[in-house]
Coordinates of C-alpha atoms in Angstrom, one line a residue:
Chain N
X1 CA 13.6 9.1 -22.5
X2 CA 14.0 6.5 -20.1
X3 CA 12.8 7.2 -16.2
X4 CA 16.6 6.6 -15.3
X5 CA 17.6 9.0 -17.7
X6 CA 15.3 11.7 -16.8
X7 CA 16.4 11.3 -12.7
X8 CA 20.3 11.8 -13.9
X9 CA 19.0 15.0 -15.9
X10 CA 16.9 16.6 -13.4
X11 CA 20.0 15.7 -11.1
X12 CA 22.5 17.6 -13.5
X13 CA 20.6 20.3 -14.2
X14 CA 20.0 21.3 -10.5
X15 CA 23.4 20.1 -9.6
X16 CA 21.6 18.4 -6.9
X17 CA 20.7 14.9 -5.4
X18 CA 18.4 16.4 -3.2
X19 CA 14.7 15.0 -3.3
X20 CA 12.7 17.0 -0.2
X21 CA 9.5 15.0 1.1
X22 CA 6.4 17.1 0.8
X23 CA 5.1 15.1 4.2
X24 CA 3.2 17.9 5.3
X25 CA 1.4 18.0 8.6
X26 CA -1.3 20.7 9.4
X27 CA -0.4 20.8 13.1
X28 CA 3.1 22.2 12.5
X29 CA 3.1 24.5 9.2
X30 CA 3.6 28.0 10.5
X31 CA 0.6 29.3 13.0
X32 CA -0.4 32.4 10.4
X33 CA -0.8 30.1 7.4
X34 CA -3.0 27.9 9.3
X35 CA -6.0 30.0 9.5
X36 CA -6.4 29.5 5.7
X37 CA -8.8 26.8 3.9
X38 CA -6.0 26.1 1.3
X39 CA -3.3 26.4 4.4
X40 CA -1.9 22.7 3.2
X41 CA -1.8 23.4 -0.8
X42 CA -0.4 27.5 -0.1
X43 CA 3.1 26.2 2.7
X44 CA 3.4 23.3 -0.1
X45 CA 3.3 26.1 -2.7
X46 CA 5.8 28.7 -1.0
X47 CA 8.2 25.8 -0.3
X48 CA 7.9 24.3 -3.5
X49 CA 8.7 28.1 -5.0
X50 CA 11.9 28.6 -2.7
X51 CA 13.6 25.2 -3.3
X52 CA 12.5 24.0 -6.8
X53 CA 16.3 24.7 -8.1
X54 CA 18.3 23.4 -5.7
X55 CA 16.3 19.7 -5.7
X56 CA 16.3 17.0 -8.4
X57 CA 13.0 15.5 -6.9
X58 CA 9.7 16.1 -4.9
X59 CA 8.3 13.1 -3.3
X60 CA 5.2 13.2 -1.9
X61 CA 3.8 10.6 0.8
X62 CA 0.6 9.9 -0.1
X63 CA -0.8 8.8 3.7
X64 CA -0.2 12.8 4.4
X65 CA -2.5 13.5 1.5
X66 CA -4.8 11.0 2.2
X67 CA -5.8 12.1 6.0
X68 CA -7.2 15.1 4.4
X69 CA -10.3 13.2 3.6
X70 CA -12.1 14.9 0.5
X71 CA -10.0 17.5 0.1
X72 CA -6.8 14.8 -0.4
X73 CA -7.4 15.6 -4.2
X74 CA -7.3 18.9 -4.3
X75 CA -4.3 18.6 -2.4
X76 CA -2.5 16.3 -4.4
X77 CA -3.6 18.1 -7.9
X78 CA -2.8 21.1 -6.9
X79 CA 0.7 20.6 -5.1
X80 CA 2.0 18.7 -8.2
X81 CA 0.8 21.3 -10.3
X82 CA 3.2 23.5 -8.5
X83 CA 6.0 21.5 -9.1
X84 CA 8.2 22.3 -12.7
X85 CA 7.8 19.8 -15.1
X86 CA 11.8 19.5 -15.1
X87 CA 11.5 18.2 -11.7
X88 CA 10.9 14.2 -10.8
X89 CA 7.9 14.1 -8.3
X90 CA 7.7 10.9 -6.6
X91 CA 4.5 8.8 -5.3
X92 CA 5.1 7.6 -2.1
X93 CA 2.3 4.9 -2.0
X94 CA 4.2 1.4 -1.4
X95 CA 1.6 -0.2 -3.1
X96 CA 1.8 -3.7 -3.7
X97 CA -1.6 -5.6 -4.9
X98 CA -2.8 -8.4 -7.3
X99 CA -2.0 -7.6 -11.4
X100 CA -5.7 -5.9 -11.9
X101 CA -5.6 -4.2 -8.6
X102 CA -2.1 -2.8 -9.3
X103 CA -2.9 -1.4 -12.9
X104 CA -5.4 0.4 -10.6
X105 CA -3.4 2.1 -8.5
X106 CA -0.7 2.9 -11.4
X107 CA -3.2 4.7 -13.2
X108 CA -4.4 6.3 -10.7
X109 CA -0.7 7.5 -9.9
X110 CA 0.7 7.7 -12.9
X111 CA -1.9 8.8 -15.2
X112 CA -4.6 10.5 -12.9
X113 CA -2.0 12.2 -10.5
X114 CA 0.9 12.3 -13.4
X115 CA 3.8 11.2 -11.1
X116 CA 7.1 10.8 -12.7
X117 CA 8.1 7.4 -10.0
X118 CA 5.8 5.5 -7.5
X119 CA 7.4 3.6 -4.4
X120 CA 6.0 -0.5 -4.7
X121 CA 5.8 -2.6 -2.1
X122 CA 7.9 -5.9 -3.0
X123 CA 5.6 -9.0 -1.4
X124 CA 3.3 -9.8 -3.8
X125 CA 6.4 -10.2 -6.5
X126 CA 6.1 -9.6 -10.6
X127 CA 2.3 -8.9 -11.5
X128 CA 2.2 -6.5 -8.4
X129 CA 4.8 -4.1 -9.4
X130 CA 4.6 -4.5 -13.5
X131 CA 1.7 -1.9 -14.1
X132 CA 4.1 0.7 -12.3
X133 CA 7.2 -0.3 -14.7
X134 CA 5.0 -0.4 -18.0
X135 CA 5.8 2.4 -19.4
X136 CA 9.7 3.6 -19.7
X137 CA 9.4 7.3 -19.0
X138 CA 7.6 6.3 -15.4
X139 CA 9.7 4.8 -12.8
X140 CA 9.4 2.6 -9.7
X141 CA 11.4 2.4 -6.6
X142 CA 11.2 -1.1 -4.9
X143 CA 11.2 -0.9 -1.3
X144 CA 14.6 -3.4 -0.5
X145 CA 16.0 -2.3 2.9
X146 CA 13.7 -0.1 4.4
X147 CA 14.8 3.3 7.3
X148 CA 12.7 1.9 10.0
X149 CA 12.8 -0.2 12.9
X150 CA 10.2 -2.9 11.4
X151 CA 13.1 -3.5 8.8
X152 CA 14.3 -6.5 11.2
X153 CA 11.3 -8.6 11.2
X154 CA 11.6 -10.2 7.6
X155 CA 14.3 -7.7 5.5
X156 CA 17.3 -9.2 6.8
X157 CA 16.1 -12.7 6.6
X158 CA 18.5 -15.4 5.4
X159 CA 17.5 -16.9 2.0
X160 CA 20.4 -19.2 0.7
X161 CA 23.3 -17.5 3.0
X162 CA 22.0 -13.9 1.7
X163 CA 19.4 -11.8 3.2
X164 CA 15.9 -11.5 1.9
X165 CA 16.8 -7.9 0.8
X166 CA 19.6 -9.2 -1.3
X167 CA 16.9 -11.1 -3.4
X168 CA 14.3 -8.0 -3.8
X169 CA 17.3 -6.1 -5.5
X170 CA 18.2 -8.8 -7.7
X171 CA 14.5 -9.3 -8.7
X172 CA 14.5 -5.6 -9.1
X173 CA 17.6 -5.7 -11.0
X174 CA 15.8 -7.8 -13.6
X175 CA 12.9 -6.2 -13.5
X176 CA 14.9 -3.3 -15.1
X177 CA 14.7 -4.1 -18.7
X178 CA 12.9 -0.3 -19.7
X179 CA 15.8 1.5 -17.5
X180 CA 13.0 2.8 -15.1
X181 CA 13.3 0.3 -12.1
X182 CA 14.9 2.0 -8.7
X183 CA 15.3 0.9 -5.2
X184 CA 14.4 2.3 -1.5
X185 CA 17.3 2.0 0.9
X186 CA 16.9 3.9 4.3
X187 CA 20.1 5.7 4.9
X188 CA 20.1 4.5 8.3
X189 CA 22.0 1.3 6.5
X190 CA 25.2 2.7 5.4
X191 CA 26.8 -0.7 5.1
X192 CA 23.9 -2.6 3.3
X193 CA 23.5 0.4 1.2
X194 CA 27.0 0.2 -0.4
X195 CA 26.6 -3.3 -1.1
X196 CA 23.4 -2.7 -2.7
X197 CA 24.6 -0.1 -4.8
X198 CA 27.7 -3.0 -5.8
X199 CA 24.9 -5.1 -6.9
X200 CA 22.9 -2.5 -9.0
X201 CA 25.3 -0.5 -10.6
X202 CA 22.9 1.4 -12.9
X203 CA 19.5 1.9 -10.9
X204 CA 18.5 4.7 -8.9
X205 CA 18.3 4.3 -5.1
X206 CA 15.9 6.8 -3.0
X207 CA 17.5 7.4 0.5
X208 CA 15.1 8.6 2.8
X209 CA 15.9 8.5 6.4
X210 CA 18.4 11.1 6.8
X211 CA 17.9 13.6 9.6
X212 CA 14.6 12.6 12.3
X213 CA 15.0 8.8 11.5
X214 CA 18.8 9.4 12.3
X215 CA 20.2 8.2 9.0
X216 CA 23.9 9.7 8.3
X217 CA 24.2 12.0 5.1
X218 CA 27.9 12.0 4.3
X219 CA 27.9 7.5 4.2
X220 CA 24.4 8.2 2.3
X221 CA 26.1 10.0 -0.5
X222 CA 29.0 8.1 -0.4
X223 CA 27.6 4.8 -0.7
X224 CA 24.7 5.5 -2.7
X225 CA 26.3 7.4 -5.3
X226 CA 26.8 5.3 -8.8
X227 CA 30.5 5.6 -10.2
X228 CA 29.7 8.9 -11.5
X229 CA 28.5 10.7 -8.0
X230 CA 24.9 10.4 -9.5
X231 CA 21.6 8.3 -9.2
X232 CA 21.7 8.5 -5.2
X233 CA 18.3 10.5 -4.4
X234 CA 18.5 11.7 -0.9
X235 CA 15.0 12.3 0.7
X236 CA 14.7 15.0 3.4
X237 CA 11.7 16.1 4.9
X238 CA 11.3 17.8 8.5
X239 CA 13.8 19.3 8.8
X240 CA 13.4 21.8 5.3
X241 CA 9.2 22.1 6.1
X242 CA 9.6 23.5 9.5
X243 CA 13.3 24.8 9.2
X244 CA 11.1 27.7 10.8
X245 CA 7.4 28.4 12.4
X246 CA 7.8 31.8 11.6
X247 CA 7.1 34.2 8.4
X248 CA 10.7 33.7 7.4
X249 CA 9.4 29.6 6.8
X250 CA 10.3 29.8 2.9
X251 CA 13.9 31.2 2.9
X252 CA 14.4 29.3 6.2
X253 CA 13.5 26.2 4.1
X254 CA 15.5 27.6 1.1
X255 CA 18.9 28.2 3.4
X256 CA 18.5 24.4 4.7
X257 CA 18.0 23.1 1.4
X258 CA 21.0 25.0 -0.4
X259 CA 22.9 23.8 3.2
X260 CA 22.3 20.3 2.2
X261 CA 22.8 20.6 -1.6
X262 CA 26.0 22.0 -0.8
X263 CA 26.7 19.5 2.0
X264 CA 26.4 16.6 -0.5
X265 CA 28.1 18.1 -3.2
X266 CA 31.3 18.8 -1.0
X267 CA 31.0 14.9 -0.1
X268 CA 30.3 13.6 -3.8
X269 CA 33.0 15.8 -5.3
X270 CA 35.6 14.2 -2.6
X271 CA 34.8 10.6 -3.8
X272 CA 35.2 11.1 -7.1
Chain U
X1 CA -15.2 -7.1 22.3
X2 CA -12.2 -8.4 20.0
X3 CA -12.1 -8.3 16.5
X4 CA -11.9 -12.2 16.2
X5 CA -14.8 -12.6 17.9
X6 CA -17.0 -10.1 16.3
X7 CA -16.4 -12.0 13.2
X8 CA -17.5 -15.0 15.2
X9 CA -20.4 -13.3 16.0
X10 CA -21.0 -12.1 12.3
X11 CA -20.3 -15.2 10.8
X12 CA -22.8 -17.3 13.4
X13 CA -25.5 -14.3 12.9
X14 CA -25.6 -15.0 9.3
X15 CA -24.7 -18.7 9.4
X16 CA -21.9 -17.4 6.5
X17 CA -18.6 -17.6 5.6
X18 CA -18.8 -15.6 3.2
X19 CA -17.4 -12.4 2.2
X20 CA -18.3 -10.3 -1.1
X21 CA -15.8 -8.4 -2.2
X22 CA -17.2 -5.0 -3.9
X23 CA -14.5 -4.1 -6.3
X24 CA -16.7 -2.5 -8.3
X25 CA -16.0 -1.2 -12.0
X26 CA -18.0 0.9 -13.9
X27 CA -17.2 -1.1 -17.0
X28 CA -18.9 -4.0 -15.9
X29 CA -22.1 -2.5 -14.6
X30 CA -25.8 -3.1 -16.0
X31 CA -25.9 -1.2 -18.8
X32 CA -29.4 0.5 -17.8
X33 CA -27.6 1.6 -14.5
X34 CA -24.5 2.9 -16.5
X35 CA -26.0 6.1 -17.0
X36 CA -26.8 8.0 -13.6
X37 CA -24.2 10.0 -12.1
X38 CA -24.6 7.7 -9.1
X39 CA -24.0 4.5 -10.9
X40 CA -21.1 3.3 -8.6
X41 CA -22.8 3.8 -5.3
X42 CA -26.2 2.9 -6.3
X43 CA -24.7 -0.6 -7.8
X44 CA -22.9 -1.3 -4.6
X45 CA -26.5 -0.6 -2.6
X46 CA -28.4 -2.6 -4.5
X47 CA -25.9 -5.6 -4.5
X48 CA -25.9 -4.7 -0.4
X49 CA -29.3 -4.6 -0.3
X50 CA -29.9 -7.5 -1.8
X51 CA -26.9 -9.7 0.1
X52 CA -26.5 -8.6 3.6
X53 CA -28.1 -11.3 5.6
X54 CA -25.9 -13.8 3.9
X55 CA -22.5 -12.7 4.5
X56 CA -20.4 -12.4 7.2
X57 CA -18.2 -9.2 6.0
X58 CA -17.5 -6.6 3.0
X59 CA -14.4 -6.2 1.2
X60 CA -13.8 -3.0 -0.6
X61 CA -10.4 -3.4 -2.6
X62 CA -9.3 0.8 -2.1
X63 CA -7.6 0.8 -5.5
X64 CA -11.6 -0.1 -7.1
X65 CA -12.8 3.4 -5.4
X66 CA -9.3 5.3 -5.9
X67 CA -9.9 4.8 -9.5
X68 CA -12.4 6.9 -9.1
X69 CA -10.4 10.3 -8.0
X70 CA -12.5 13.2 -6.6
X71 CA -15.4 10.9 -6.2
X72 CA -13.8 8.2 -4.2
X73 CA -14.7 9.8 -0.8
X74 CA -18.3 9.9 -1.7
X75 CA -18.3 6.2 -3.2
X76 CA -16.3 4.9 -0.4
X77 CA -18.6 6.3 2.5
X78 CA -22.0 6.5 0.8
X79 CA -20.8 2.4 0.5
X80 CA -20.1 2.2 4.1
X81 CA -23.2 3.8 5.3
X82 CA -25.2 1.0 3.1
X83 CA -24.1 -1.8 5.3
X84 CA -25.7 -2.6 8.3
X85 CA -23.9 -2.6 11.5
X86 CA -23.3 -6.0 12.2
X87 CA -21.8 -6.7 9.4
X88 CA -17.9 -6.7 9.4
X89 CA -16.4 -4.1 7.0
X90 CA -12.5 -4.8 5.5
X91 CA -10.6 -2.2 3.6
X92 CA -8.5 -3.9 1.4
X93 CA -5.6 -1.3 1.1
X94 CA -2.5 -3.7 1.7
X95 CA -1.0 -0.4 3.1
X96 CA 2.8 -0.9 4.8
X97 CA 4.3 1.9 6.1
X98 CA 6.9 3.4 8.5
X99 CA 5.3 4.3 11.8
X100 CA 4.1 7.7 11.5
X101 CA 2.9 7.1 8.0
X102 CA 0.9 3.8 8.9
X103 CA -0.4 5.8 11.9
X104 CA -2.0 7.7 8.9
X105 CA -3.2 5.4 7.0
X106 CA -4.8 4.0 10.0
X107 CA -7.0 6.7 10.9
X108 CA -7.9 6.9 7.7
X109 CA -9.3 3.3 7.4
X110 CA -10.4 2.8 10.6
X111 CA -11.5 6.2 12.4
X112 CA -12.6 8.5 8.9
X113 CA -13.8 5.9 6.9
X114 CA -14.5 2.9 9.8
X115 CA -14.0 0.0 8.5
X116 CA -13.7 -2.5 11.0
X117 CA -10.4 -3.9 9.8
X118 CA -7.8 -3.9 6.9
X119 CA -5.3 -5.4 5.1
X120 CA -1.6 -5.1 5.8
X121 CA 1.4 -6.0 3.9
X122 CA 4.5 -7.2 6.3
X123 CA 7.7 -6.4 4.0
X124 CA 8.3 -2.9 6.7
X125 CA 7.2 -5.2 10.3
X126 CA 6.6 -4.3 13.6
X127 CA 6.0 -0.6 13.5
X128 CA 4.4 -0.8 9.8
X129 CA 1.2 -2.9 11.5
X130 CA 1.3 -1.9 15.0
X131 CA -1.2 1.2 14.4
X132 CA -3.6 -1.2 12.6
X133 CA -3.7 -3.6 15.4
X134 CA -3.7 -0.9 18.0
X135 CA -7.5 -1.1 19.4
X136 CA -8.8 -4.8 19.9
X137 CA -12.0 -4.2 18.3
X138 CA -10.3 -3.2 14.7
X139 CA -8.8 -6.1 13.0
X140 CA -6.0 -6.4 10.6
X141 CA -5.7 -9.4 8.5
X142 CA -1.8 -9.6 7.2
X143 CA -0.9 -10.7 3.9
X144 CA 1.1 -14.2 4.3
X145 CA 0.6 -15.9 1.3
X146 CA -1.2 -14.1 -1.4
X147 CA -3.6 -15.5 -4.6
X148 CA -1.4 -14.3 -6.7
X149 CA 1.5 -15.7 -9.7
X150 CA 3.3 -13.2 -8.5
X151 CA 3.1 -15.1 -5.0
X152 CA 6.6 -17.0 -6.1
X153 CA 8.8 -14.4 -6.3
X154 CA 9.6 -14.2 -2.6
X155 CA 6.9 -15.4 -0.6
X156 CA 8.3 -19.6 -0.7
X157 CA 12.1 -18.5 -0.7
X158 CA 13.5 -20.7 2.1
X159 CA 14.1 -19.2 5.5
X160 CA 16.2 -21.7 8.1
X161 CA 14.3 -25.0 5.7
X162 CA 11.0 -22.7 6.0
X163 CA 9.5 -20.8 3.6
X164 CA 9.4 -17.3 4.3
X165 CA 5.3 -17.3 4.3
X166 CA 5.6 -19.2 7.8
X167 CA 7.5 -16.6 9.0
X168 CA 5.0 -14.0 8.3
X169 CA 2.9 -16.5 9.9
X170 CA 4.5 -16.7 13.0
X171 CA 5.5 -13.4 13.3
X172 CA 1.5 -12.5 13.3
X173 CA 0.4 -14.9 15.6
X174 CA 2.8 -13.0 17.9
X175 CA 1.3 -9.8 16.5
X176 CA -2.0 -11.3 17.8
X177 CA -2.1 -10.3 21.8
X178 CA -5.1 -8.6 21.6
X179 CA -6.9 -10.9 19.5
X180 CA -7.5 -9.0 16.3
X181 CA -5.0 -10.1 13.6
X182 CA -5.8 -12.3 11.1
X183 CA -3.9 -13.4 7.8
X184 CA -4.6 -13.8 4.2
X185 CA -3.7 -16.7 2.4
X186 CA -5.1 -17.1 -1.2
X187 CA -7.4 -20.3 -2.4
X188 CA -5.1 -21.0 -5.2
X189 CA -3.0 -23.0 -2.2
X190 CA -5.0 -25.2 -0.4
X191 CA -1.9 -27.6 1.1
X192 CA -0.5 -24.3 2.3
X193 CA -3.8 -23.3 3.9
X194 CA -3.8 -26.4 5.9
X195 CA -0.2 -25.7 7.4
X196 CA -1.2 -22.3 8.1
X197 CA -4.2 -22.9 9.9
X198 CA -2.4 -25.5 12.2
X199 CA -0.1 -22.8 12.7
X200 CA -2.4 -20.4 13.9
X201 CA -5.6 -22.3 15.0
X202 CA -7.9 -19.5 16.3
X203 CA -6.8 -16.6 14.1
X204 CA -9.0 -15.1 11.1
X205 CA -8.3 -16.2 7.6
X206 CA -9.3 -14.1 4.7
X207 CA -8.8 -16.4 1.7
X208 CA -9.8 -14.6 -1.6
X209 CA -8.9 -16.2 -5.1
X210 CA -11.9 -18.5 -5.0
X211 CA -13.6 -18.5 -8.7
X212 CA -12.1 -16.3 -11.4
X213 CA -8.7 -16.6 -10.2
X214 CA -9.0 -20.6 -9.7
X215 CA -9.2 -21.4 -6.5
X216 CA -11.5 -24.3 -5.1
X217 CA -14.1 -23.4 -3.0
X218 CA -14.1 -26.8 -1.2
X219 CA -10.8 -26.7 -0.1
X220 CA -11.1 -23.4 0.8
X221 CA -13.3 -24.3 3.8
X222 CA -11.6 -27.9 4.6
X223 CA -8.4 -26.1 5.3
X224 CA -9.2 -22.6 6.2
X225 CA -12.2 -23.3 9.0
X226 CA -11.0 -23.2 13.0
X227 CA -12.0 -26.5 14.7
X228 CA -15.4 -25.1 14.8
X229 CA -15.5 -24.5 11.7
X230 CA -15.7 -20.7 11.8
X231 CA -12.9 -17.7 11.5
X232 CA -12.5 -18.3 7.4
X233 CA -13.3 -15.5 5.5
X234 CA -14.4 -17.0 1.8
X235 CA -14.1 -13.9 -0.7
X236 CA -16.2 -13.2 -3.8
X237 CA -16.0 -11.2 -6.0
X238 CA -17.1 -11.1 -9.8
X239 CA -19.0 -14.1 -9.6
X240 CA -21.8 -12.3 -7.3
X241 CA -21.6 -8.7 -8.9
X242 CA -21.7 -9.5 -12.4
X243 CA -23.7 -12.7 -11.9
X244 CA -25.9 -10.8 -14.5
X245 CA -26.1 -7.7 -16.9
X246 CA -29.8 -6.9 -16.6
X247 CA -32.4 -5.6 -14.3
X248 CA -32.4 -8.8 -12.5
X249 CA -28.7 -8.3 -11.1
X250 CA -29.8 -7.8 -7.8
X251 CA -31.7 -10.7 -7.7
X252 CA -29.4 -13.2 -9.2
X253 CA -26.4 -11.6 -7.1
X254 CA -29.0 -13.0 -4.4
X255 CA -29.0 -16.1 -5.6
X256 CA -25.8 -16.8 -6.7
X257 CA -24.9 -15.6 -2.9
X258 CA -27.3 -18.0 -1.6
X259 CA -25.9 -20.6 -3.8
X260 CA -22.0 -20.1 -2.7
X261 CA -23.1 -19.5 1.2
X262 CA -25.1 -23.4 1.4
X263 CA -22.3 -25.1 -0.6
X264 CA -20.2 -23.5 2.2
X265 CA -22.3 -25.1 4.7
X266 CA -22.6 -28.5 3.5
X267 CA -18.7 -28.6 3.7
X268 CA -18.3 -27.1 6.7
X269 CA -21.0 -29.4 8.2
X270 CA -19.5 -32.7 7.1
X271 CA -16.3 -31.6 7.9
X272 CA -17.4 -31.3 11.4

């Protein structure tokens, strides 16, 4: 089954387009977790347990993992091991190295850690981002028009009367030949992201940048929504982890969550 | 002191421009070494031990030691601890990130692990390399134009009758305030070296893609030197670490290091 395929599964199935973003930060998980050695792995565990259902995707960025040192492994492992195989679980790396380097850090992601979809890092063009698309089941998401500020600097560039991110989606576009391409589109572009979405029809687009980046969740859904209300994969993240500091964290993060669901269900069954 | 001119000072120290790259893989290893559980780190030592006076810097390529999964930590800092002081330290992680996430990655690279600088990729901008460039004495060297195939794909689309590489260029020389940003432009373009270098005449130029990816060495250091001819980075990579299968590796990685550093020299000197 294609990567594609297996997003627009995991996305009927949970009657969701909900992906939250395991971003977790030591300094704000509940106070009487924090005492714990395996504090990290046990708030990504109870969250992971109240809101599996109600999310097509986890996606994990790696640079929170990382900052743990030696224990960023045990982190990772064990996080992902909580997560139902039904569910996409996304890499949130942005990679982007030379062909030999890449198949590097695709195993490492893809094999090693077992993630359905990495993030790559456009730049360094074809041989950079092909070890992530190699296999059809596995998917990619290309970073295109990025949620932050730094987006300015070279994204919206003009090449040819269109802007640079124009070109990364129709490179992705082609680079799409397994079904298991995607792009990144911060939803704090509602305009750019419906124009994307014109230009690739059929691709996933992840959608981070709703909530603390100030990114708008009714024009995300609207916009990045294919032509059947699917493929849009809406990333949240602080506002599920620390819907409470309290011992009420997990339903607290399972009410926001089936708030959101809900939310863009209400605005995808309007458009269609 | 900035990070530009510690790499002066390095690179006048050991009368070298060059820097080994220690992507190491277990594959390629002296078969008599294969066999400890420390293979990994005590290759890397040995090749350090054996090459430290004649280089200016270290490259590790972060992908060569994620590869290694639980045991990356220990390969990556027992690696660290092996080179002497002076000697300049990049982690080659291309990271690009929004802010708080590159504010990760940074401590990772340059307060955990200490390397003295990094690379950065530039698709995400401003606030994706501000936290790499944050404390003068850290460097970050940005990828402009990389070694590369892949390379074409956007890096020479056409920006206002530019390429888009000059942009990057431009955009880090203004990035370059406190004096410790540097680019990377790969050897397989020596014409484009030249233009960049005029573009940004005192900055740091890590130029890899000399040897088994076809770059020329000579052009290399024509193009990439500063006026005094200093501030190019030449990296090395498989020619030095696998310059021989046996117990003599060391030893030939010597000589072989020897070799590369004079033919530097004689360039640079009649350049001058």
């Amino acid at each position: 089954m294609t990567f594609t395929r297996r997003l627009q599964t995991a996305q009927r199935r949970s009657e969701s387009l909900l992906c939250i973003g395991l971003d977790t930060d030591l300094a704000k998980i509940p106070p009487h977790l924090r005492r714990s050695r395996s504090a990290f792995v046990d708030f990504n565990r109870r969250i992971i347990d109240a809101t599996h259902d109600l999310v097509c995707a986890y996606k994990l960025n790696l640079a929170f993992y990382e900052v743990l040192g030696e224990r960023s492994w045990h982190a990772l492992r064990h996080t992902l091991a909580a997560i139902p195989p039904e569910v996409i679980t996304i890499g949130d790396a942005k990679r982007g190295d030379i062909g030999n380097s890449a198949a590097l850090y695709a195993r490492v992601l893809l094999e090693d850690l077992r993630f359905t979809a990495t993030t790559v890092s456009p730049y360094m063009g074809d041989d950079a981002v092909a070890p992530f698309i190699a296999r059809r089941e596995r998917g990619a998401f290309i970073l295109a028009l990025t949620s932050n500020p730094g987006a300015r600097a070279f994204q919206y560039l003009p090449v040819r009367r269109r802007p640079l991110y124009e070109h990364v989606v129709a490179k992705a576009v082609s680079w799409n030949a397994l079904h298991n391409c995607g792009l990144v589109v911060g939803a704090t572009h509602p305009r750019e992201l419906r124009r994307i979405r014109s230009m690739a029809p059929g691709m996933p687009i992840l959608i981070p940048g709703v909530g603390a980046q100030g990114g708008d969740l009714e024009s995300s859904v609207r916009y990045g929504c294919d032509r059947h209300g699917e493929l849009a994969v809406i990333n949240v993240g602080r506002s599920v982890l620390y819907a409470s500091d309290g011992k009420d964290f997990a339903s607290r993060a399972r009410a926001e969550t089936l708030a959101l669901r809900d939310a863009i269900r209400r605005t995808r069954d309007r458009m269609l």
